PDB file of C-alpha atoms in Angstrom:
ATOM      1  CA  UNK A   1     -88.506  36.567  19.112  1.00  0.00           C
ATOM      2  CA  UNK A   2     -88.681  36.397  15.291  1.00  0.00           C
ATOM      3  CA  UNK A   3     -86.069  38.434  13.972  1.00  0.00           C
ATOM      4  CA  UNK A   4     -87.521  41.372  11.246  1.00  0.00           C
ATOM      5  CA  UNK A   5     -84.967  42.395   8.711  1.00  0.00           C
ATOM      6  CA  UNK A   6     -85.340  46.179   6.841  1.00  0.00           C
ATOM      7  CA  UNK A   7     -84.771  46.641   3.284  1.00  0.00           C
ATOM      8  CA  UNK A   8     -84.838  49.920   1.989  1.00  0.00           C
ATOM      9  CA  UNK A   9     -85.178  50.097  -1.910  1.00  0.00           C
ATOM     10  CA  UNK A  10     -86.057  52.719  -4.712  1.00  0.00           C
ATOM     11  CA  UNK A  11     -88.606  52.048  -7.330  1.00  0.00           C
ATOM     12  CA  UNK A  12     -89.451  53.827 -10.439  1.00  0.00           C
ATOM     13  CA  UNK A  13     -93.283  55.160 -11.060  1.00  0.00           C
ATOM     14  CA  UNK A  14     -95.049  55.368 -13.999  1.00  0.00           C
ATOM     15  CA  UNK A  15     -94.382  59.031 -14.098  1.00  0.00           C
ATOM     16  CA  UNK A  16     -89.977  58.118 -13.974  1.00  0.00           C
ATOM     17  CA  UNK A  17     -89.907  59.782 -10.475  1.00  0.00           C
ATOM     18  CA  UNK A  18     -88.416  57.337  -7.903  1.00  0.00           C
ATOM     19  CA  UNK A  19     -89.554  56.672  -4.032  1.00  0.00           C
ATOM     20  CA  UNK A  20     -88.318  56.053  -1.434  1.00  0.00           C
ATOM     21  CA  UNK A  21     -89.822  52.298  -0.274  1.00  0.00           C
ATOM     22  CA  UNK A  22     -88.871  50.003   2.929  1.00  0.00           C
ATOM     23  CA  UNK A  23     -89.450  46.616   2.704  1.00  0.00           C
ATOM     24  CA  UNK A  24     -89.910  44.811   6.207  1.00  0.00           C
ATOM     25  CA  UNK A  25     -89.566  40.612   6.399  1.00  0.00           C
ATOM     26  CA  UNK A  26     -88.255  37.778   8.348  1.00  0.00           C
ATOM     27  CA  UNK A  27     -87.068  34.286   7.590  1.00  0.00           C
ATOM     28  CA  UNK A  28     -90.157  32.733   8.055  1.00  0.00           C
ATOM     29  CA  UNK A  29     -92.864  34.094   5.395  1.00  0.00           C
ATOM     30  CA  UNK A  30     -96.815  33.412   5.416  1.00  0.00           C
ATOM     31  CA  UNK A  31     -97.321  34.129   1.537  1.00  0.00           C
ATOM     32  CA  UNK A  32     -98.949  37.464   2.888  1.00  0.00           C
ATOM     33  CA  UNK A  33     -98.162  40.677   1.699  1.00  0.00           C
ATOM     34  CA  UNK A  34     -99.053  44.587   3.549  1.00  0.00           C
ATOM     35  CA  UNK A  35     -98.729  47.589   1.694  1.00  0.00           C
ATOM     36  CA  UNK A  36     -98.886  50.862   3.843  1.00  0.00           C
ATOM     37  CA  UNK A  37    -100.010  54.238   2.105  1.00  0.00           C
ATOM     38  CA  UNK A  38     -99.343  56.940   4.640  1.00  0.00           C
ATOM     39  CA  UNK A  39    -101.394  60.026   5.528  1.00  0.00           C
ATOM     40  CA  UNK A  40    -100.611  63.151   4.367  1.00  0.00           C
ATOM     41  CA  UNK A  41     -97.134  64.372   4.842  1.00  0.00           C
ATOM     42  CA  UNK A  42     -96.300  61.556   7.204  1.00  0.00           C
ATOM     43  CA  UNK A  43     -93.291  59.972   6.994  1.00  0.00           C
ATOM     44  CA  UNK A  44     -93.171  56.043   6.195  1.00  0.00           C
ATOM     45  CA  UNK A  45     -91.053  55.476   9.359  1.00  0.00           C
ATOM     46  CA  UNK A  46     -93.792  56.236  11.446  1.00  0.00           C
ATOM     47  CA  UNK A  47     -95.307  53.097  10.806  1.00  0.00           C
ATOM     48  CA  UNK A  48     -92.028  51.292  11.268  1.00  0.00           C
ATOM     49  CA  UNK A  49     -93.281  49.880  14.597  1.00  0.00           C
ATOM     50  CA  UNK A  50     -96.100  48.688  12.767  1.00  0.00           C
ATOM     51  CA  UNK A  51     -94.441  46.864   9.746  1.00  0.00           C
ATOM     52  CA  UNK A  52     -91.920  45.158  12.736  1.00  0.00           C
ATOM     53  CA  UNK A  53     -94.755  43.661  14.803  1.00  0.00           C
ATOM     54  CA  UNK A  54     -96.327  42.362  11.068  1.00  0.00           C
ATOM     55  CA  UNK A  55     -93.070  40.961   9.735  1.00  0.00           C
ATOM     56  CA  UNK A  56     -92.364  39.424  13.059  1.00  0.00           C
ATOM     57  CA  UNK A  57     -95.767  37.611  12.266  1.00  0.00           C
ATOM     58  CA  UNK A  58     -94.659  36.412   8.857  1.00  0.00           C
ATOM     59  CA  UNK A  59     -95.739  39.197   6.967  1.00  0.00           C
ATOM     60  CA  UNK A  60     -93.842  41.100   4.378  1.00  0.00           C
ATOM     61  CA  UNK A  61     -94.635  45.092   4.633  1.00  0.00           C
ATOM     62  CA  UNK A  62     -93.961  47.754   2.420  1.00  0.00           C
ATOM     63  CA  UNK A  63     -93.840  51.091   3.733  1.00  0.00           C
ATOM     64  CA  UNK A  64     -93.307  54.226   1.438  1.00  0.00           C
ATOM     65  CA  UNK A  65     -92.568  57.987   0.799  1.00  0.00           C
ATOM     66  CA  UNK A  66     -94.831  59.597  -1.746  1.00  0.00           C
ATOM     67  CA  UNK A  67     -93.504  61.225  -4.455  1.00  0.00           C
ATOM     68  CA  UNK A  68     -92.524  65.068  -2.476  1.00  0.00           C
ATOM     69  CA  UNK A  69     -92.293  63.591   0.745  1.00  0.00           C
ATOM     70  CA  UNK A  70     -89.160  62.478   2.900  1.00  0.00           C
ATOM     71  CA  UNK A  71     -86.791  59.993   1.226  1.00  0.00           C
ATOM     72  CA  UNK A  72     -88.154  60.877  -2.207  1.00  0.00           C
ATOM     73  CA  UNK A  73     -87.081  64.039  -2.137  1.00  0.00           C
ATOM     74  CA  UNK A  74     -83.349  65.245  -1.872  1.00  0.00           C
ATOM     75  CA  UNK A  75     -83.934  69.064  -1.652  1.00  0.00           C
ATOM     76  CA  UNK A  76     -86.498  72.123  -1.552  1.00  0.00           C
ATOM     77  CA  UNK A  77     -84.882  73.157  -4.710  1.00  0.00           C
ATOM     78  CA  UNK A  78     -86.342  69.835  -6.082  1.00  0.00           C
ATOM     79  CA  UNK A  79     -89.605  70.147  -4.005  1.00  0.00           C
ATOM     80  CA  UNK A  80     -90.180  73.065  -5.797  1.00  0.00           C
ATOM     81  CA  UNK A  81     -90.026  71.585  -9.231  1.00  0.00           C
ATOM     82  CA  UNK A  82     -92.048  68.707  -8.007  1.00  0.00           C
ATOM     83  CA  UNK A  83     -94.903  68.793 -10.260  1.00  0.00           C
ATOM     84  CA  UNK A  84     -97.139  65.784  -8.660  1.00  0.00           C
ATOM     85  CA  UNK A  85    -100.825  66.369  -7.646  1.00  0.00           C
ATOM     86  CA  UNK A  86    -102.884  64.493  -4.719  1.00  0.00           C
ATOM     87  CA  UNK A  87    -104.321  62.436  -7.379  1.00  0.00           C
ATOM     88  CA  UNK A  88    -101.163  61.523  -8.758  1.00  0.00           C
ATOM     89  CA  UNK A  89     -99.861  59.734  -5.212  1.00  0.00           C
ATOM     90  CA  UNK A  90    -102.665  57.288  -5.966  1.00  0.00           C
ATOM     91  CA  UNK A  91    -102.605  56.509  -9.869  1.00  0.00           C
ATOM     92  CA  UNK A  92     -98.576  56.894  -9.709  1.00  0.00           C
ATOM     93  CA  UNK A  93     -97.122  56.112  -6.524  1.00  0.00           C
ATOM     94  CA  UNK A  94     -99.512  54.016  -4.399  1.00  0.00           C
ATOM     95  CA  UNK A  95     -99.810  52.303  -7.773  1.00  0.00           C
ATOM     96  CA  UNK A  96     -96.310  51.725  -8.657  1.00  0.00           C
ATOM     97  CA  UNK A  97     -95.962  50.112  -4.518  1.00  0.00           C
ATOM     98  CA  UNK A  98     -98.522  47.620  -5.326  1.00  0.00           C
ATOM     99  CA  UNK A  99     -97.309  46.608  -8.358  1.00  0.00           C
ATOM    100  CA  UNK A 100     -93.782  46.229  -7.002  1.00  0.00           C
ATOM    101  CA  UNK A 101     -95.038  44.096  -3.744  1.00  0.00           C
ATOM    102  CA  UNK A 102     -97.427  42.053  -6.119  1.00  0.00           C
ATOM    103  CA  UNK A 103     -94.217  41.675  -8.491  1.00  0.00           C
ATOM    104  CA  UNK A 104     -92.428  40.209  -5.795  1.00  0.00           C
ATOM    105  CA  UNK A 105     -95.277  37.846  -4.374  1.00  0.00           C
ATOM    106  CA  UNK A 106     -97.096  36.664  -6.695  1.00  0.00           C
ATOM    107  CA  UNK A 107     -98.931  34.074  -4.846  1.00  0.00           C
ATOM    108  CA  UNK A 108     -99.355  36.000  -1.848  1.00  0.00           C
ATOM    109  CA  UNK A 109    -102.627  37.822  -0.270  1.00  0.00           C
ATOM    110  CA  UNK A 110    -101.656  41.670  -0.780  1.00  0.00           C
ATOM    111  CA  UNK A 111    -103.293  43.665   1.872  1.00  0.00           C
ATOM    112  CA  UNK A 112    -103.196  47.300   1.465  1.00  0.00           C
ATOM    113  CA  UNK A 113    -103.189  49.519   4.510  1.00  0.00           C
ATOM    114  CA  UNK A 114    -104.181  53.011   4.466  1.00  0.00           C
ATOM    115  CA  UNK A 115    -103.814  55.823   7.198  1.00  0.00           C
ATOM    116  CA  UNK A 116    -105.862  59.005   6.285  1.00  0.00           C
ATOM    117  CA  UNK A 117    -105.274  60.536   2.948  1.00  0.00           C
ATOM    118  CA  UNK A 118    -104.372  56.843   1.595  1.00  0.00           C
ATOM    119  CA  UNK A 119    -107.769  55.272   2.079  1.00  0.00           C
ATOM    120  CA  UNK A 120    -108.682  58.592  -0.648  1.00  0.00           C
ATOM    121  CA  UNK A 121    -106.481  58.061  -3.314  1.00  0.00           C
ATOM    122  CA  UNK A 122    -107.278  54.560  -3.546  1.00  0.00           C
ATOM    123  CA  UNK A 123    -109.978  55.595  -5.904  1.00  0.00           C
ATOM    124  CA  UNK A 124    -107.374  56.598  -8.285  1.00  0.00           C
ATOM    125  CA  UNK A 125    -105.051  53.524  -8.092  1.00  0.00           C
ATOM    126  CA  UNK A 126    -105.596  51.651 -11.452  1.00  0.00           C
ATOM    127  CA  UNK A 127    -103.558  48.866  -9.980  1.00  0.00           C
ATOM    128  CA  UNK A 128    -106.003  48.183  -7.610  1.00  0.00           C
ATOM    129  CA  UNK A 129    -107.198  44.519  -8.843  1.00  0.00           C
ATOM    130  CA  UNK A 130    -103.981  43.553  -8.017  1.00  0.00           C
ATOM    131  CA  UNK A 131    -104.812  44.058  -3.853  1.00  0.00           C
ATOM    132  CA  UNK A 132    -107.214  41.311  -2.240  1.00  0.00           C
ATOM    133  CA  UNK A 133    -108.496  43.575   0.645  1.00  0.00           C
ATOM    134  CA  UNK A 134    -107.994  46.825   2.259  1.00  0.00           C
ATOM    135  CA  UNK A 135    -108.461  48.358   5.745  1.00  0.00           C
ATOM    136  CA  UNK A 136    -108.571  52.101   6.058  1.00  0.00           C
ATOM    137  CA  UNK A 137    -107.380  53.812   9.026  1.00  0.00           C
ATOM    138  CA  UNK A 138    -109.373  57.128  10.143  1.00  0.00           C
ATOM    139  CA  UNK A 139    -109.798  57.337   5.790  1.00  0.00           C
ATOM    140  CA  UNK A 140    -112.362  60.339   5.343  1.00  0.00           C
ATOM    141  CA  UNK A 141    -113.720  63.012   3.484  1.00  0.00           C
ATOM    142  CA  UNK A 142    -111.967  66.584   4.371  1.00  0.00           C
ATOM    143  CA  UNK A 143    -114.892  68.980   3.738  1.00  0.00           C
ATOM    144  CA  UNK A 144    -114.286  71.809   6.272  1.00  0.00           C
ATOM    145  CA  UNK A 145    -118.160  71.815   6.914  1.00  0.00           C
ATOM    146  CA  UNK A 146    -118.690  68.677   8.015  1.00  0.00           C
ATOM    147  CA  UNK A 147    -115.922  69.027  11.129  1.00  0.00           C
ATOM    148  CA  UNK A 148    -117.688  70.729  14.416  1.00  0.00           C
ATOM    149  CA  UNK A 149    -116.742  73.616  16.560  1.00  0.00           C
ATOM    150  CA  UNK A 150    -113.641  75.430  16.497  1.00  0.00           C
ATOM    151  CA  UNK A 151    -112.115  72.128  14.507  1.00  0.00           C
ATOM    152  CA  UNK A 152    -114.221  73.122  10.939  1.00  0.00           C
ATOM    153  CA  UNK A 153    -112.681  76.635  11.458  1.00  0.00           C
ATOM    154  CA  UNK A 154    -109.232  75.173  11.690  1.00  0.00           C
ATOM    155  CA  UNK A 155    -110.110  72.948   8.517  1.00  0.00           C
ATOM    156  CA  UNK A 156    -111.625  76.227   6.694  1.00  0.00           C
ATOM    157  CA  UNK A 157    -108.315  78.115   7.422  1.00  0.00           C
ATOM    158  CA  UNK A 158    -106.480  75.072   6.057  1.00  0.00           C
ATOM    159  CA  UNK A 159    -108.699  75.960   3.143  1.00  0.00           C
ATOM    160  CA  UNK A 160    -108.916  78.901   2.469  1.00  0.00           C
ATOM    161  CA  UNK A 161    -105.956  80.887   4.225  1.00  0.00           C
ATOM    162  CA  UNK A 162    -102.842  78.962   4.610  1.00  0.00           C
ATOM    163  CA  UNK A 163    -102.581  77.327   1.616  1.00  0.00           C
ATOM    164  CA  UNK A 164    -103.487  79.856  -0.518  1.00  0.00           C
ATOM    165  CA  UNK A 165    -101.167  82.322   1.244  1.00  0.00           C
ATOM    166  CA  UNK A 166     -98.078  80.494   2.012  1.00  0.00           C
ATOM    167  CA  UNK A 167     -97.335  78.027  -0.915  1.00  0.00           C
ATOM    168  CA  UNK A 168     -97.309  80.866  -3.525  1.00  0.00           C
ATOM    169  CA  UNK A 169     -94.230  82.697  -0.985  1.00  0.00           C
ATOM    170  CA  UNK A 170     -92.550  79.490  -0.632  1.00  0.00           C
ATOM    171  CA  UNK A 171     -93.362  77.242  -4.011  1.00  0.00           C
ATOM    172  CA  UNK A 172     -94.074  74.631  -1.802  1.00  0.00           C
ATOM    173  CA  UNK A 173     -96.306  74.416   1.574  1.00  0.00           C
ATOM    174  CA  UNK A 174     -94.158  74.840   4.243  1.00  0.00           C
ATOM    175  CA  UNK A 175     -95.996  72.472   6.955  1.00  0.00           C
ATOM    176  CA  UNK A 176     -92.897  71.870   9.103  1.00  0.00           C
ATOM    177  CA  UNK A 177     -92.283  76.320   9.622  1.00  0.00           C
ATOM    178  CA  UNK A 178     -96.178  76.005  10.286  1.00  0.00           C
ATOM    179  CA  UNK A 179     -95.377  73.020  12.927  1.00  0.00           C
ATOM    180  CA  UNK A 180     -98.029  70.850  11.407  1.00  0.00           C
ATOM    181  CA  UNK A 181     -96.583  67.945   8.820  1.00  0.00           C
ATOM    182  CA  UNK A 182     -93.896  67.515   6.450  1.00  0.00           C
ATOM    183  CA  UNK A 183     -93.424  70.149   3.618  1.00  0.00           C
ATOM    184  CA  UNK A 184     -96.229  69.574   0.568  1.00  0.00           C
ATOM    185  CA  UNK A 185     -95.422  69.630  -3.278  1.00  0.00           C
ATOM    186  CA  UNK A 186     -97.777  73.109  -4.450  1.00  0.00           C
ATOM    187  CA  UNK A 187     -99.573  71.081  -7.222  1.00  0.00           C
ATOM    188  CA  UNK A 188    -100.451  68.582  -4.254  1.00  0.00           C
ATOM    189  CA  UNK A 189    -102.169  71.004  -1.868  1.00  0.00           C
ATOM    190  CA  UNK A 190    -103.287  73.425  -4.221  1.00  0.00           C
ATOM    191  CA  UNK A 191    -105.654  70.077  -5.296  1.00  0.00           C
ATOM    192  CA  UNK A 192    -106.232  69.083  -2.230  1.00  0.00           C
ATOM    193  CA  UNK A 193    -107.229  72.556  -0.905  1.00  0.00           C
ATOM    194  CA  UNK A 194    -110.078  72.320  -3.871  1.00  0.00           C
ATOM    195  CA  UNK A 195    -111.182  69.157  -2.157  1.00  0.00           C
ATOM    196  CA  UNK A 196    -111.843  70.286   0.793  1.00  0.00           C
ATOM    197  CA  UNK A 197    -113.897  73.284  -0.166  1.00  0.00           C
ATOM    198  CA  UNK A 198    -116.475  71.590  -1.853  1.00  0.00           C
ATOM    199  CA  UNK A 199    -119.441  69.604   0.235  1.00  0.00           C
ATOM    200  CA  UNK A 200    -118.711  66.108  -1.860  1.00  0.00           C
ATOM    201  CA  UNK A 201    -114.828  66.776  -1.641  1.00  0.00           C
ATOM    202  CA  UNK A 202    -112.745  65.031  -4.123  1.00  0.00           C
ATOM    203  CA  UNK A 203    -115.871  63.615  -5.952  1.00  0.00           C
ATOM    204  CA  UNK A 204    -116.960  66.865  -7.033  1.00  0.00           C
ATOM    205  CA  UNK A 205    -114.523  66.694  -9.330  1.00  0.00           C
ATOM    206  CA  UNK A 206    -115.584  63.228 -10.589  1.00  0.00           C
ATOM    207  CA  UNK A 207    -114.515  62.028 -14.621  1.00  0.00           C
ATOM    208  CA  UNK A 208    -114.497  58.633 -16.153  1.00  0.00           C
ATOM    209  CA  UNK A 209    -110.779  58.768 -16.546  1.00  0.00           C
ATOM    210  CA  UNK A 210    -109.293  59.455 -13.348  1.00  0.00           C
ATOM    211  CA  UNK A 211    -112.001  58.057 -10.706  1.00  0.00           C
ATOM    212  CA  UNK A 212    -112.110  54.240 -10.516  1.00  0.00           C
ATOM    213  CA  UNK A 213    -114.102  54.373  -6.781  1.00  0.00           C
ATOM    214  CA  UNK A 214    -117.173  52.118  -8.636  1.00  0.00           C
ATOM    215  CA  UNK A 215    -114.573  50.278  -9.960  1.00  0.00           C
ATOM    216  CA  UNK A 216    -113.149  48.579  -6.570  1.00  0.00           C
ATOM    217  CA  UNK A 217    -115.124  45.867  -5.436  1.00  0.00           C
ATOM    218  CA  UNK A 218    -112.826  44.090  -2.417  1.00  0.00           C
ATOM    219  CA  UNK A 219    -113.170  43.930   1.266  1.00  0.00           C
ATOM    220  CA  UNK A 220    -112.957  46.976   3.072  1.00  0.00           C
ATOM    221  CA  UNK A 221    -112.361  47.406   6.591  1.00  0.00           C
ATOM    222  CA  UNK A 222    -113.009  50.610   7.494  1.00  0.00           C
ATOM    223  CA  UNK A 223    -111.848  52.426  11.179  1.00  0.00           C
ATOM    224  CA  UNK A 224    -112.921  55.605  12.596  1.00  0.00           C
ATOM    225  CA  UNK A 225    -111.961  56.417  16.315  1.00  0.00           C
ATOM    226  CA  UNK A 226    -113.825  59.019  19.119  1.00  0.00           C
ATOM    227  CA  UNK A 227    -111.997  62.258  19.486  1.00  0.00           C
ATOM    228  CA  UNK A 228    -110.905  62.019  16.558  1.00  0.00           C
ATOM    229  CA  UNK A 229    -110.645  65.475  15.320  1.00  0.00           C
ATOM    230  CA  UNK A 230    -109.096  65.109  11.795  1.00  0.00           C
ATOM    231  CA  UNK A 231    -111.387  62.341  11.052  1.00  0.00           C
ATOM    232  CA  UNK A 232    -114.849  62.489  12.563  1.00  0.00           C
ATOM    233  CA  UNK A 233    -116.995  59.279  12.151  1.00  0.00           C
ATOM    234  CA  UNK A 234    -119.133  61.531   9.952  1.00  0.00           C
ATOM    235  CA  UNK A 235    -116.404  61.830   7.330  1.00  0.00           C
ATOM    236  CA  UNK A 236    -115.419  58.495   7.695  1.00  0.00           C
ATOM    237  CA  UNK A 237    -118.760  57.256   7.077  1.00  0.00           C
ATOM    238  CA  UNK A 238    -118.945  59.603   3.445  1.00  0.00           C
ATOM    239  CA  UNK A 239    -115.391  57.931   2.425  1.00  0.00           C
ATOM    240  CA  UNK A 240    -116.652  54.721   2.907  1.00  0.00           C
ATOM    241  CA  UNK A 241    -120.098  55.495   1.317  1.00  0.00           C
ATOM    242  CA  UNK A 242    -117.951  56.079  -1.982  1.00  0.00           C
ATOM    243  CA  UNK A 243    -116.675  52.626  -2.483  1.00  0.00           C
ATOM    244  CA  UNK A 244    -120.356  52.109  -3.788  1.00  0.00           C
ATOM    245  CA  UNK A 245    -119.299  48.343  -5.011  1.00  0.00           C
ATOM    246  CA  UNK A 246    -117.121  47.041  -2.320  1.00  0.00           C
ATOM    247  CA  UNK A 247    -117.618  44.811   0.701  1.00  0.00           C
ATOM    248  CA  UNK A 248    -117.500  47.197   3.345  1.00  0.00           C
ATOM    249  CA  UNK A 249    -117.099  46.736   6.998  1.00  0.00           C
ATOM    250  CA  UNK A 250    -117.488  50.090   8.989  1.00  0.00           C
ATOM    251  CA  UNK A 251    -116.163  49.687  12.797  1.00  0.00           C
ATOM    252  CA  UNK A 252    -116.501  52.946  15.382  1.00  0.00           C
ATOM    253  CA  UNK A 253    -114.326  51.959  17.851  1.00  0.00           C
ATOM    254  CA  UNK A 254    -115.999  51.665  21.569  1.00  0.00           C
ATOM    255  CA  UNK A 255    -116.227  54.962  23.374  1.00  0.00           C
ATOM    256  CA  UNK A 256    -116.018  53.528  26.282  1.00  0.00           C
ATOM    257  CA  UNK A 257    -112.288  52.142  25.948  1.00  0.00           C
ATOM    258  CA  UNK A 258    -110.375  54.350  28.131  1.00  0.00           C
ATOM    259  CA  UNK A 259    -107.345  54.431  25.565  1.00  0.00           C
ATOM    260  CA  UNK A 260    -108.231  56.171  22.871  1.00  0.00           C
ATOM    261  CA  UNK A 261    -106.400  55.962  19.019  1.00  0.00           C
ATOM    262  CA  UNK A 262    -107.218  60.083  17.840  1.00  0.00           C
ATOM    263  CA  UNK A 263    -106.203  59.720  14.458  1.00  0.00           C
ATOM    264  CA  UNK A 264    -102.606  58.799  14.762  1.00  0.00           C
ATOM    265  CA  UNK A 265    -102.519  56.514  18.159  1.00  0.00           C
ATOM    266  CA  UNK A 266    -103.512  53.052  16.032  1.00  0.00           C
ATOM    267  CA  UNK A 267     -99.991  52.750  14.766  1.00  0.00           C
ATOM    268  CA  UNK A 268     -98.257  53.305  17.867  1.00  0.00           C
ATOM    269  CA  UNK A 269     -97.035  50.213  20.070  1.00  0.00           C
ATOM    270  CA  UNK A 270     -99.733  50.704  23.199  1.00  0.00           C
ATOM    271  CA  UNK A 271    -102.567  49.672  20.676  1.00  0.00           C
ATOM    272  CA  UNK A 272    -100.825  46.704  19.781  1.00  0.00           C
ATOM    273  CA  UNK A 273    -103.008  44.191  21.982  1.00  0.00           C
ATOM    274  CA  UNK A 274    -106.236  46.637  21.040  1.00  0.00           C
ATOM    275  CA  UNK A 275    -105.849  46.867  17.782  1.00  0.00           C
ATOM    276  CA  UNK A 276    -102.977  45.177  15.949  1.00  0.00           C
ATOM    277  CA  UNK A 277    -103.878  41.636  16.546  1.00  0.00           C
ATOM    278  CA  UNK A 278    -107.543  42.254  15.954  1.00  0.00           C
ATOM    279  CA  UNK A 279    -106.841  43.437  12.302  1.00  0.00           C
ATOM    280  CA  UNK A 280    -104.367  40.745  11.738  1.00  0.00           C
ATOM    281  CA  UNK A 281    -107.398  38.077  12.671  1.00  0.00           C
ATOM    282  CA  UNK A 282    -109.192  39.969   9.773  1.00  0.00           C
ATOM    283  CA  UNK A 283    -106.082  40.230   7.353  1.00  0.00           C
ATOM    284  CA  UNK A 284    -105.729  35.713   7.744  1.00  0.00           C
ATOM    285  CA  UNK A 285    -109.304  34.807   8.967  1.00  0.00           C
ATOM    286  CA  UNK A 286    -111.663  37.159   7.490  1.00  0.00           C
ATOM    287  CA  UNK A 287    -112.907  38.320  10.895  1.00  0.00           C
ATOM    288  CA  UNK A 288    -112.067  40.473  13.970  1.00  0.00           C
ATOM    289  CA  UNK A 289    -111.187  39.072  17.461  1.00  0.00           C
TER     290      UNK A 289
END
């Protein structure tokens, strides 16, 4: 058994706001390089699992906190005074990661990773020429309309109720009183919010300053998963659509595969055989097992 060693690390942004960053590795490097941007108000040691079985493999993996969340954050005094926006996690802080990890290796293939939210703000990352490929993880458009049943109601209270309500009481959005996530800086889900009321979501809001989607032209591998209720294939499939100029791989994983992902399962250790090892074949060879 390869032993992993865990480095945790603070980096400065563009904006002068440190995170939080964990750097996993092992004695015996590849020249590749994984850089995981996190869903929305998930913490970066949930993917700790994940960045162990990919170091083990030679791999060096960066997990982080975005600016807000977790380890860069010391207080809800200074949660309140955060002033980042959704956008900002992508030009500043997804940004600053990849810059750091391609500082490091400069040699290396730099895969970047994203789970939810993360596969989004990749259009905003002006650092993105310095990644070689990308595979999105249940990465999707969060329109309210385009989720079915009682799960676009939930979205369109998301919307429209709690947010609204809540982070103007609190000057923040208290996710973890609400049971949900981890608490969310105002400016970030009072954007986000706007995203998700509008049928094209964040590219209603399109400019030539801020949107570099046409810009990115790497490989994408793009995952969506049944029963997937936060990320139907539909919204996957819009996401995806955006990244007019890339090389895009779209994979629907089988229905018929008893043990299903739901939007969270992929990083957990039971999908390891499933999952992990398949996308690692892609990450060296350029293909899935």
């Amino acid at each position: 058994m390869v032993e992993v060693q865990k480095k945790e690390l603070s980096i400065q942004t563009a904006s002068g706001n440190p995170i939080a960053v964990s750097k996993f590795f092992s004695k015996n490097p590849i020249n590749q390089v994984i850089v995981i941007s996190s869903a929305t108000g998930v913490l970066q040691k949930y993917y700790s699992h994940f960045a162990n079985f990919y170091a083990s493999k030679g791999l060096v993996v960066y997990t982080f906190d975005y600016g807000g969340i977790g380890k860069s954050i010391s207080s809800l005094v200074e949660l309140k005074k955060h002033s980042g926006n959704l956008t900002s996690w992508g030009q500043n802080d997804q940004a600053a990661v990849v810059a750091f990890a391609r500082e490091e290796y400069r040699d290396a293939t730099l895969t970047l990773i994203t789970h939810s939210v993360g596969g989004q703000i990749l259009g905003f990352n002006p650092n993105h020429r310095l990644i070689d490929k990308v595979i999105m993880i249940a990465s999707q458009s969060g329109y309210w309309r385009d989720f079915k049943g009682f799960h676009g109601f939930k979205m369109w209270m998301f919307w429209y109720v709690l947010i609204p309500v809540f982070t103007p009481l609190f000057g923040y959005f208290p996710s973890k009183k609400l049971g949900l996530f981890e608490n969310l800086p105002k400016n970030m889900v009072f954007e986000w919010a706007s995203w998700g009321r509008k049928k094209e979501y964040l590219m209603h809001f399109k400019n030539n300053v801020d949107y570099l989607f046409e810009d990115i032209k790497l490989p994408i591998l793009s995952w969506s998963f049944p029963k997937d209720s936060f990320a139907p294939k539909k919204t996957v499939d819009w996401l995806a659509n955006q990244y007019k100029n890339a090389d895009v791989t779209r994979v629907h994983y089988p229905q018929e595969h008893t043990n299903q992902p739901g939007h969270f399962g992929f990083f957990k250790r039971s999908f390891k055989e499933q999952l992990w090892e398949q996308n690692l074949n892609w990450i060296l060879n350029n293909e899935l097992s």
